[in-house]
Every structure is written in structure tokens, then in C-alpha cells.
Short mmCIF file of C-alpha atoms in Angstrom, two decimals:
data_model
loop_
_atom_site.label_atom_id
_atom_site.label_comp_id
_atom_site.label_asym_id
_atom_site.label_seq_id
_atom_site.Cartn_x
_atom_site.Cartn_y
_atom_site.Cartn_z
CA UNK A 23 3.37 9.05 29.51
CA UNK A 24 1.32 12.22 28.48
CA UNK A 25 2.43 15.69 30.07
CA UNK A 26 0.03 18.08 27.27
CA UNK A 27 -2.94 17.07 25.77
CA UNK A 28 -2.54 16.12 22.42
CA UNK A 29 -2.90 17.46 18.84
CA UNK A 30 -6.13 16.66 17.22
CA UNK A 31 -5.91 13.27 15.44
CA UNK A 32 -7.27 10.29 15.00
CA UNK A 33 -6.69 6.23 13.90
CA UNK A 34 -9.14 5.39 11.60
CA UNK A 35 -7.54 1.48 10.58
CA UNK A 36 -5.27 -0.18 13.34
CA UNK A 37 -4.96 -3.64 12.23
CA UNK A 38 -2.10 -5.14 15.79
CA UNK A 39 -1.95 -8.30 14.60
CA UNK A 40 -0.46 -7.57 11.23
CA UNK A 41 1.01 -4.34 12.48
CA UNK A 42 5.53 -3.98 13.46
CA UNK A 43 5.55 -4.36 17.04
CA UNK A 44 6.85 -1.34 18.46
CA UNK A 45 6.07 2.26 18.60
CA UNK A 46 5.89 4.81 15.89
CA UNK A 47 7.43 8.40 16.91
CA UNK A 48 6.65 11.70 15.11
CA UNK A 49 6.79 15.74 15.25
CA UNK A 50 3.84 17.16 15.20
CA UNK A 51 4.25 21.09 14.54
CA UNK A 52 2.52 24.39 12.78
CA UNK A 53 2.34 23.41 8.87
CA UNK A 54 1.73 25.24 5.70
CA UNK A 55 0.89 28.91 6.34
CA UNK A 56 1.17 28.81 10.55
CA UNK A 57 4.58 27.49 9.36
CA UNK A 58 7.34 29.62 11.60
CA UNK A 59 4.25 31.43 12.41
CA UNK A 60 2.90 29.89 15.06
CA UNK A 61 5.60 28.56 18.25
CA UNK A 62 4.25 25.24 19.25
CA UNK A 63 5.00 21.78 18.54
CA UNK A 64 4.42 18.12 20.07
CA UNK A 65 6.75 14.78 20.06
CA UNK A 66 4.61 11.83 19.80
CA UNK A 67 4.90 8.20 20.61
CA UNK A 68 1.93 5.46 19.33
CA UNK A 69 2.53 1.76 19.60
CA UNK A 70 1.50 -1.62 17.50
CA UNK A 71 -2.38 -1.49 19.12
CA UNK A 72 -2.96 2.14 18.55
CA UNK A 73 -2.34 3.49 22.30
CA UNK A 74 -0.54 6.81 22.75
CA UNK A 75 2.21 5.65 24.52
CA UNK A 76 4.09 9.35 24.93
CA UNK A 77 3.31 12.87 24.40
CA UNK A 78 5.44 15.95 25.51
CA UNK A 79 4.66 19.31 24.52
CA UNK A 80 7.22 21.87 23.63
CA UNK A 81 6.89 25.84 23.39
CA UNK A 82 9.00 24.88 19.94
CA UNK A 83 8.51 22.79 17.41
CA UNK A 84 9.87 19.92 17.17
CA UNK A 85 11.26 18.74 14.14
CA UNK A 86 13.09 15.15 12.33
CA UNK A 87 12.91 11.66 15.15
CA UNK A 88 15.52 9.04 14.79
CA UNK A 89 16.59 5.43 16.55
CA UNK A 90 20.35 5.51 16.54
CA UNK A 91 20.14 2.61 18.13
CA UNK A 92 20.71 2.48 21.51
CA UNK A 93 17.51 2.37 22.78
CA UNK A 94 16.73 6.10 23.04
CA UNK A 95 14.96 8.50 21.10
CA UNK A 96 16.93 11.85 19.13
CA UNK A 97 14.58 14.89 18.02
CA UNK A 98 15.59 17.96 17.03
CA UNK A 99 14.38 21.45 17.27
CA UNK A 100 15.93 23.40 14.34
CA UNK A 101 14.72 26.65 14.40
CA UNK A 102 16.47 26.62 17.61
CA UNK A 103 19.75 24.61 16.53
CA UNK A 104 19.51 21.90 18.95
CA UNK A 105 19.34 18.02 19.05
CA UNK A 106 18.17 16.09 21.82
CA UNK A 107 18.48 12.13 23.14
CA UNK A 108 15.28 11.19 25.30
CA UNK A 109 14.68 8.03 26.95
CA UNK A 110 12.29 5.98 26.80
CA UNK A 111 10.57 7.36 29.83
CA UNK A 112 10.98 10.98 28.59
CA UNK A 113 14.41 11.96 30.29
CA UNK A 114 16.90 14.47 28.04
CA UNK A 115 20.04 12.12 28.96
CA UNK A 116 22.39 14.50 26.32
CA UNK A 117 22.04 17.54 23.52
CA UNK A 118 23.87 18.95 20.96
CA UNK A 119 23.00 22.59 20.20
CA UNK A 120 25.07 24.34 16.88
CA UNK A 121 27.09 27.23 17.91
CA UNK A 122 25.75 29.66 15.31
CA UNK A 123 22.00 29.66 16.92
CA UNK A 124 23.28 30.23 20.57
CA UNK A 125 26.01 33.22 19.70
CA UNK A 126 23.65 35.92 21.71
CA UNK A 127 22.23 33.32 24.22
CA UNK A 128 23.07 30.56 26.71
CA UNK A 129 23.44 27.03 25.24
CA UNK A 130 21.40 24.76 27.60
CA UNK A 131 23.21 23.44 30.42
CA UNK A 132 25.86 20.84 29.72
CA UNK A 133 24.72 21.04 25.98
CA UNK A 134 27.96 19.29 23.73
CA UNK A 135 28.43 22.64 21.08
CA UNK A 136 29.05 21.43 16.98
CA UNK A 137 30.39 24.66 15.81
CA UNK A 138 28.11 24.74 12.68
CA UNK A 139 25.96 28.20 12.06
CA UNK A 140 22.96 26.15 11.84
CA UNK A 141 21.70 22.26 10.98
CA UNK A 142 18.58 21.75 9.23
CA UNK A 143 16.49 19.07 7.85
CA UNK A 144 17.14 14.80 8.33
CA UNK A 145 19.63 13.84 12.17
CA UNK A 146 21.03 10.87 11.21
CA UNK A 147 23.26 8.50 12.62
CA UNK A 148 26.69 6.00 11.50
CA UNK A 149 27.16 2.70 12.29
CA UNK A 150 30.05 4.02 14.78
CA UNK A 151 27.53 6.51 15.92
CA UNK A 152 28.95 9.89 14.53
CA UNK A 153 26.26 12.32 13.26
CA UNK A 154 24.86 12.88 9.96
CA UNK A 155 24.48 16.64 9.33
CA UNK A 156 23.12 18.99 7.19
CA UNK A 157 24.66 22.87 7.42
CA UNK A 158 24.51 25.03 4.22
CA UNK A 159 26.55 27.45 2.53
CA UNK A 160 26.24 30.62 0.39
CA UNK A 161 28.24 31.56 -3.31
CA UNK A 162 27.50 33.99 -5.46
CA UNK A 163 26.94 32.96 -9.18
CA UNK A 164 27.48 35.20 -12.07
CA UNK A 165 25.15 34.69 -14.95
CA UNK A 166 22.70 32.62 -12.95
CA UNK A 167 19.55 31.20 -14.88
CA UNK A 168 16.81 34.67 -14.23
CA UNK A 169 13.09 32.45 -14.62
CA UNK A 170 12.43 28.72 -14.39
CA UNK A 171 9.18 29.85 -16.25
CA UNK A 172 10.55 31.91 -19.05
CA UNK A 173 13.75 30.67 -20.97
CA UNK A 174 14.12 33.84 -22.57
CA UNK A 175 14.48 35.71 -19.25
CA UNK A 176 17.64 37.49 -18.69
CA UNK A 177 20.48 36.21 -16.02
CA UNK A 178 21.22 37.53 -13.06
CA UNK A 179 23.88 37.25 -10.50
CA UNK A 180 22.78 35.42 -7.59
CA UNK A 181 23.38 33.83 -4.08
CA UNK A 182 23.10 30.32 -4.84
CA UNK A 183 22.65 28.10 -1.32
CA UNK A 184 24.28 25.71 -1.71
CA UNK A 185 24.27 22.12 1.78
CA UNK A 186 26.81 21.11 3.05
CA UNK A 187 26.60 16.98 4.15
CA UNK A 188 28.38 16.33 7.87
CA UNK A 189 30.10 14.20 9.82
CA UNK A 190 30.49 14.85 13.33
CA UNK A 191 31.43 12.77 16.71
CA UNK A 192 29.31 12.71 19.57
CA UNK A 193 31.79 15.46 21.14
CA UNK A 194 31.02 17.90 18.73
CA UNK A 195 33.36 17.67 16.29
CA UNK A 196 32.87 18.31 12.22
CA UNK A 197 35.04 15.82 10.68
CA UNK A 198 34.62 15.98 7.71
CA UNK A 199 32.04 18.34 5.14
CA UNK A 200 30.81 17.66 1.52
CA UNK A 201 29.93 20.17 0.02
CA UNK A 202 27.16 19.79 -2.97
CA UNK A 203 28.02 22.71 -4.75
CA UNK A 204 31.49 21.60 -5.38
CA UNK A 205 29.44 18.11 -6.40
CA UNK A 206 26.84 18.78 -8.66
CA UNK A 207 26.21 21.55 -11.39
CA UNK A 208 25.22 24.83 -9.53
CA UNK A 209 23.50 26.52 -12.69
CA UNK A 210 21.15 23.50 -12.96
CA UNK A 211 17.48 25.20 -12.54
CA UNK A 212 14.73 22.79 -11.66
CA UNK A 213 10.46 24.15 -10.40
CA UNK A 214 11.83 25.76 -7.15
CA UNK A 215 15.67 26.30 -7.08
CA UNK A 216 14.44 29.84 -7.42
CA UNK A 217 12.61 29.62 -3.65
CA UNK A 218 12.65 31.44 -1.48
CA UNK A 219 13.03 28.78 1.54
CA UNK A 220 16.39 30.48 2.92
CA UNK A 221 15.06 33.78 2.58
CA UNK A 222 12.02 33.40 5.40
CA UNK A 223 15.10 31.51 7.57
CA UNK A 224 16.68 35.37 7.74
CA UNK A 225 19.01 34.91 4.31
CA UNK A 226 18.08 37.61 1.87
CA UNK A 227 18.13 37.66 -1.77
CA UNK A 228 18.99 33.54 -1.78
CA UNK A 229 18.15 30.99 -4.56
CA UNK A 230 17.32 27.12 -3.00
CA UNK A 231 19.20 26.23 -5.51
CA UNK A 232 18.91 21.68 -4.01
CA UNK A 233 17.40 21.99 -0.92
CA UNK A 234 19.23 18.71 0.98
CA UNK A 235 16.22 17.19 3.04
CA UNK A 236 17.50 13.77 3.88
CA UNK A 237 20.33 11.95 4.36
CA UNK A 238 21.74 8.28 4.58
CA UNK A 239 24.60 6.15 5.31
CA UNK A 240 24.40 3.56 2.99
CA UNK A 241 26.83 0.12 5.11
CA UNK A 242 26.90 -1.54 1.94
CA UNK A 243 30.26 0.82 0.15
CA UNK A 244 30.24 3.34 2.85
CA UNK A 245 28.85 5.33 0.51
CA UNK A 246 26.07 8.45 1.29
CA UNK A 247 23.09 9.22 -0.19
CA UNK A 248 21.44 13.13 -0.11
CA UNK A 249 17.36 13.75 -0.69
CA UNK A 250 17.98 16.89 -2.75
CA UNK A 251 14.16 17.99 -2.92
CA UNK A 252 14.62 21.44 -5.39
CA UNK A 253 16.99 19.64 -8.22
CA UNK A 254 14.10 16.39 -8.04
CA UNK A 255 16.74 14.05 -7.80
CA UNK A 256 19.08 11.52 -5.38
CA UNK A 257 23.05 11.67 -5.30
CA UNK A 258 25.28 8.78 -3.73
CA UNK A 259 28.72 9.29 -3.07
CA UNK A 260 31.46 7.90 -1.74
CA UNK A 261 32.70 8.44 2.27
CA UNK A 262 36.13 8.50 1.82
CA UNK A 263 36.69 10.60 -1.39
CA UNK A 264 33.78 12.41 -1.90
CA UNK A 265 33.25 11.37 -5.35
CA UNK A 266 29.96 11.19 -7.39
CA UNK A 267 29.48 7.94 -7.04
CA UNK A 268 25.31 8.31 -9.34
CA UNK A 269 22.53 10.52 -9.80
CA UNK A 270 18.97 8.96 -9.55
CA UNK A 271 16.60 11.32 -11.03
CA UNK A 272 15.08 12.76 -14.33
CA UNK A 273 17.87 13.14 -16.99
CA UNK A 274 16.28 16.34 -17.42
CA UNK A 275 18.95 20.12 -17.88
CA UNK A 276 21.45 18.11 -17.10
CA UNK A 277 24.93 18.74 -18.60
CA UNK A 278 28.09 16.86 -18.83
CA UNK A 279 29.90 15.72 -16.81
CA UNK A 280 27.36 15.19 -14.42
CA UNK A 281 24.68 13.59 -17.15
CA UNK A 282 27.68 10.90 -17.49
CA UNK A 283 26.23 10.22 -13.63
CA UNK A 284 22.77 9.45 -14.35
CA UNK A 285 21.15 6.30 -13.62
CA UNK A 286 19.73 4.01 -17.23
CA UNK A 287 16.30 3.13 -16.47
CA UNK A 288 15.36 -0.55 -16.92
CA UNK A 289 11.00 -0.86 -17.03
CA UNK A 290 9.43 1.48 -16.16
CA UNK A 291 10.76 3.80 -13.74
CA UNK A 292 8.62 7.10 -11.50
CA UNK A 293 11.16 9.99 -11.85
CA UNK A 294 10.64 11.18 -8.10
CA UNK A 295 9.92 15.24 -8.06
CA UNK A 296 10.75 17.07 -4.77
CA UNK A 297 11.21 13.94 -3.06
CA UNK A 298 11.75 13.39 0.51
CA UNK A 299 13.23 10.93 3.57
CA UNK A 300 15.59 8.52 1.00
CA UNK A 301 16.50 5.53 3.00
CA UNK A 302 18.61 2.25 2.10
CA UNK A 303 16.84 -0.94 2.67
CA UNK A 304 18.02 -4.42 3.89
CA UNK A 305 18.12 -5.37 0.34
CA UNK A 306 20.71 -2.38 -0.55
CA UNK A 307 17.04 -0.86 -2.30
CA UNK A 308 16.43 2.77 -2.39
CA UNK A 309 13.65 3.72 -0.60
CA UNK A 310 11.63 7.07 -0.51
CA UNK A 311 8.77 8.99 -0.20
CA UNK A 312 8.46 11.14 -3.29
CA UNK A 313 6.13 14.19 -3.24
CA UNK A 314 5.40 14.44 -7.07
CA UNK A 315 5.40 18.57 -7.61
CA UNK A 316 4.88 19.31 -11.12
CA UNK A 317 6.93 16.08 -12.51
CA UNK A 318 8.65 18.39 -14.96
CA UNK A 319 11.22 20.02 -15.00
CA UNK A 320 11.63 23.77 -17.24
CA UNK A 321 10.98 24.53 -19.18
CA UNK A 322 7.98 21.66 -19.32
CA UNK A 323 4.62 22.39 -18.26
CA UNK A 324 4.12 21.82 -15.12
CA UNK A 325 1.34 19.50 -13.96
CA UNK A 326 -1.80 20.64 -11.71
CA UNK A 327 -2.03 20.26 -8.70
CA UNK A 328 -5.21 18.69 -8.57
CA UNK A 329 -3.74 15.75 -10.93
CA UNK A 330 -1.09 14.99 -8.56
CA UNK A 331 -0.61 12.58 -5.70
CA UNK A 332 2.91 11.54 -3.83
CA UNK A 333 3.87 8.13 -3.23
CA UNK A 334 6.45 5.97 -1.93
CA UNK A 335 8.69 4.05 -4.28
CA UNK A 336 11.53 1.77 -3.98
CA UNK A 337 14.43 1.55 -6.80
CA UNK A 338 17.44 -1.21 -7.06
CA UNK A 339 20.38 0.33 -8.60
CA UNK A 340 22.72 -1.47 -10.09
CA UNK A 341 25.72 0.93 -9.54
CA UNK A 342 28.62 -1.54 -11.98
CA UNK A 343 25.20 -1.39 -15.00
CA UNK A 344 24.70 2.12 -13.95
CA UNK A 345 21.07 0.77 -14.27
CA UNK A 346 17.78 1.44 -11.74
CA UNK A 347 14.80 -0.76 -11.69
CA UNK A 348 11.41 0.10 -9.59
CA UNK A 349 10.80 -2.72 -7.82
CA UNK A 350 8.13 -1.72 -5.31
CA UNK A 351 5.79 1.46 -5.02
CA UNK A 352 2.24 2.69 -3.40
CA UNK A 353 0.21 5.44 -4.09
CA UNK A 354 -2.92 4.84 -3.11
CA UNK A 355 -5.84 3.33 -4.76
CA UNK A 356 -6.91 5.93 -7.75
CA UNK A 357 -9.27 7.88 -7.04
CA UNK A 358 -8.08 8.24 -3.65
CA UNK A 359 -4.69 9.30 -3.48
CA UNK A 360 -3.78 12.21 -1.32
CA UNK A 361 -0.65 14.77 -1.96
CA UNK A 362 1.79 15.86 0.32
CA UNK A 363 3.76 18.87 -1.82
CA UNK A 364 6.78 19.09 1.21
CA UNK A 365 7.41 16.84 4.39
CA UNK A 366 7.12 13.43 4.38
CA UNK A 367 9.08 9.84 5.07
CA UNK A 368 9.46 6.49 4.19
CA UNK A 369 10.35 3.58 6.26
CA UNK A 370 10.96 -0.32 5.52
CA UNK A 371 10.38 -2.34 8.87
CA UNK A 372 12.68 -5.39 9.88
CA UNK A 373 10.18 -7.96 11.16
CA UNK A 374 7.12 -8.34 8.82
CA UNK A 375 8.69 -6.29 5.93
CA UNK A 376 5.72 -3.57 5.87
CA UNK A 377 6.85 0.13 4.73
CA UNK A 378 5.73 3.20 7.53
CA UNK A 379 4.42 6.34 5.35
CA UNK A 380 4.42 9.93 6.46
CA UNK A 381 2.22 12.22 4.04
CA UNK A 382 4.00 15.12 6.08
CA UNK A 383 2.58 18.48 4.53
CA UNK A 384 -0.94 17.69 2.64
CA UNK A 385 -1.70 21.29 1.49
CA UNK A 386 -5.11 22.67 0.72
CA UNK A 387 -6.76 26.21 -0.61
CA UNK A 388 -10.13 26.04 -0.74
CA UNK A 389 -10.44 22.35 -0.79
CA UNK A 390 -8.47 21.65 -3.32
CA UNK A 391 -4.74 20.67 -3.78
CA UNK A 392 -1.86 23.23 -3.70
CA UNK A 393 2.10 22.98 -4.67
CA UNK A 394 3.16 25.66 -2.37
CA UNK A 395 3.10 25.19 1.59
CA UNK A 396 2.83 28.72 2.79
CA UNK A 397 -0.65 29.89 1.03
CA UNK A 398 -2.03 26.68 2.56
CA UNK A 399 -3.62 24.43 4.99
CA UNK A 400 -1.69 21.59 6.34
CA UNK A 401 -3.09 18.43 7.36
CA UNK A 402 -0.94 15.07 6.97
CA UNK A 403 -1.40 11.33 7.71
CA UNK A 404 0.95 7.96 8.85
CA UNK A 405 -0.09 4.82 7.12
CA UNK A 406 1.69 1.81 7.58
CA UNK A 407 0.91 -1.27 4.65
CA UNK A 408 1.75 -4.80 4.21
CA UNK A 409 4.05 -5.28 1.17
CA UNK A 410 0.67 -6.08 -0.85
CA UNK A 411 -0.39 -2.03 -0.24
CA UNK A 412 -2.63 -3.22 2.14
CA UNK A 413 -3.45 -0.26 4.86
CA UNK A 414 -3.08 -1.44 8.50
CA UNK A 415 -2.55 1.61 9.63
CA UNK A 416 -4.00 5.17 9.51
CA UNK A 417 -3.82 7.88 11.30
CA UNK A 418 -4.95 11.20 10.29
CA UNK A 419 -3.57 15.19 12.49
CA UNK A 420 -6.13 17.15 11.38
CA UNK A 421 -6.79 20.08 12.87
CA UNK A 422 -9.91 21.80 10.57
CA UNK A 423 -12.08 21.35 13.23
CA UNK A 424 -10.42 23.21 15.92
CA UNK A 425 -11.63 26.67 16.76
CA UNK A 426 -9.52 28.19 15.36
CA UNK A 427 -8.83 25.44 12.78
CA UNK A 428 -4.95 24.50 13.40
CA UNK A 429 -3.09 23.67 10.09
CA UNK A 430 -0.12 21.30 11.52
CA UNK A 431 2.38 19.30 9.38
CA UNK A 432 4.54 15.95 10.17
CA UNK A 433 8.18 16.40 9.35
CA UNK A 434 8.98 12.16 9.38
CA UNK A 435 7.19 9.11 11.43
CA UNK A 436 10.37 7.07 12.22
CA UNK A 437 10.28 3.39 13.78
CA UNK A 438 11.36 1.99 17.06
CA UNK A 439 10.94 -1.84 17.94
CA UNK A 440 10.46 -2.90 21.56
#
């Protein structure tokens, strides 16, 4: 079903016989220098044979897609505070809206209000059908680090953004709030913790302290994991009590008591940096897309972008022993690796054991890899690989040959069976 011309993309590899049966759904939106500069978006669906089965256009960017398990498709439009439930045939059957985004305008007819000022990034669900969402708050902290490059810089009073994890019923009631500023060290600094992400979204003089970009439920112990981009870590906390269980990430710049929650590596472990899209596999492992920005914490030297690459990493966490082992990773062949400095995804496919990955924002300046999304041209890539790392699907979203060129990104892709 196509109701608009698709965005510029090409499929370079499609080994249908070894691909996961079903449909890969993903968004396409302006990225890089065009992020928040152009109002357009697409929702795409590509089946096992590489055929386009859905292509819908929207006047505003589409963000996340999610399989709620009822045969329909959830997708979000975060700039307008909307979550949409759509049938495979393209009909919208339910909508939800963040009330703070619709104070001065009339929400869609029949849409269900959620009493929050906004939500952002990932849309997920619990097994009982409740939403698992992210929102944010702002607090002032005195004597906050004044620089992430100069250890001798004077401290300051800072407006710090902390993310809040929400549990919301299908009727729109917020029944749980977990505040990350109460869970972690609000003074811990990583590269990016002082970035202007929220400034560009209308919150002046704010610091992007943790930048939660993915949240998932672990049914094995009824816990929640969250990816924190500008804390360079993934955390797990208990759903019932809110107690922090562990921290998976670099040990740099952590103080007690939070340092007691750090997982100890067993063997070689690639710590993730600016990672995206954490999830729990059927084996109970943690899978995520490791963007790989900087690969350092302040005030160690940053790894330059031309030496950086992104990868998908799978971790086996032993919560009793407080240890972590790296059990699988995929980065591509040496010398032919992509670096997506922002966005991205990783999803373990249930039938084949293949992994679907999204290099969401591959940013370049003058043809060279770049670390800052808003400063460069953006392309995207979706890849499906076998457990042995063989590429069976390779799709490129690339608007460089358009007139004028179109910088485009993909937040992340998700698989729908059937």
C-alpha cells in the first residue's frame, strides 16, 4: 500500500531464503543538518522478498515504530506528542496525545489524553498492554561541572534535564513514574552531558545530562532497562521498588554509592558509548546498538570520528555475581565499517536468530565521518545478518543524489511477523 512517493532508498542485498519471515517497519525523516528544519516523514514496510508493502507520507516527521503484539503497528510523532495505532491496512484505530503539546490547539478527534507535557524517543509496551514511555524534567544544581574538556573550569549553577520513565495505561492514566535524577549521580559528566539537545527543543540553558533514548521491560525479573546516551551506560531497575540493580558501562567518573552497582567485565567487553535501542533477547541477554561516539569519558582524549565505528553488541549479565560477558557483536568487516553518530537499533529476530540493525544517522562533513549530527549530511542503513555475521539484507536510505540533496535518517527499525 503506497499513498506517496517513497524516500530515496535502494536495496543492495536481499537473500530472501535466509531472511526472517515478515515485514521490516521503519521511519524515514529529515536528519543531520535538516533535523527539525523540514516537516516531512515516511513510514515504510519492506517484506522478506524486499518488496515495499507500505509507504505512507506525513506532513510531520515520524519517529519510533513498535510491535505491540496485537497485529497492529504503533508509531509515534514526538514533535506533536502523538502515538498512533495503525492496522496493517493503514487505518488509524487509536491515538494518544501528550496534553502539554496540545494546550493551544485541538487534539485529534477521539484521541486519548496522557497528562504529561511531552514524551520522547522510544515507544514500548508491557506484556499487560500498558505503555512504557519516556518524558523529562528540569532541576537546578549548584556547583555543576562547567566544562567537559577543561577539568579546571569553574563550576556553575546548571539547569539539568533528567529523564523520567513512565508506565501508562491504554486509557491514558500514568500509574508509575521513575525519575533518573533520583536514581543516578546528577553530577556525573560524560561527553555530551552538556549538549544542547533540549535547548533546540525549546528549553533554554539546559544540559542534556543523561539523554534516555530507549527503554524496555525484562519479564524475567519484572525489571526495566534504560539506555542513557550521555551517561554512556545501560541501567536496570526494579519495576516494583524503583531500586537500581546494575549499571552496564564504562567505569569512568562513577562515585560511591553508584560505583557499587557497576558490572565487572569477564573477559573482553566493549563498553558502549552513546548507545541506542537496548532490548532483552529470548536468552535474557541485553542487546543494543553501540553508536561508538568518542569511546572515552572526560577528561580522557576523545577518539576522532574517522577512527570510530558503530556496532551491535550482546551482553550476558549475571546479576547475582554482578558481572557481564560479551557474547556476540557485529561491526562489519574491517575497513568497511559504518559510523552512525546518532540514532540506530538492534533487534534479535525470533525464528532465524538473525539480527536486524539500524545505522540510523550516518553523518559526514565533506565526505568524512562526523560526530555531531546537526553539523553534517545524513544517510542511513538497515542490515540483517545471520548469527554468523553474514549479511542477508542491506538497505540504504540515501538522498545525496536528489536535487537538492536530502539528508535523511532512520530512528530505528522493528520487525513484524506475518
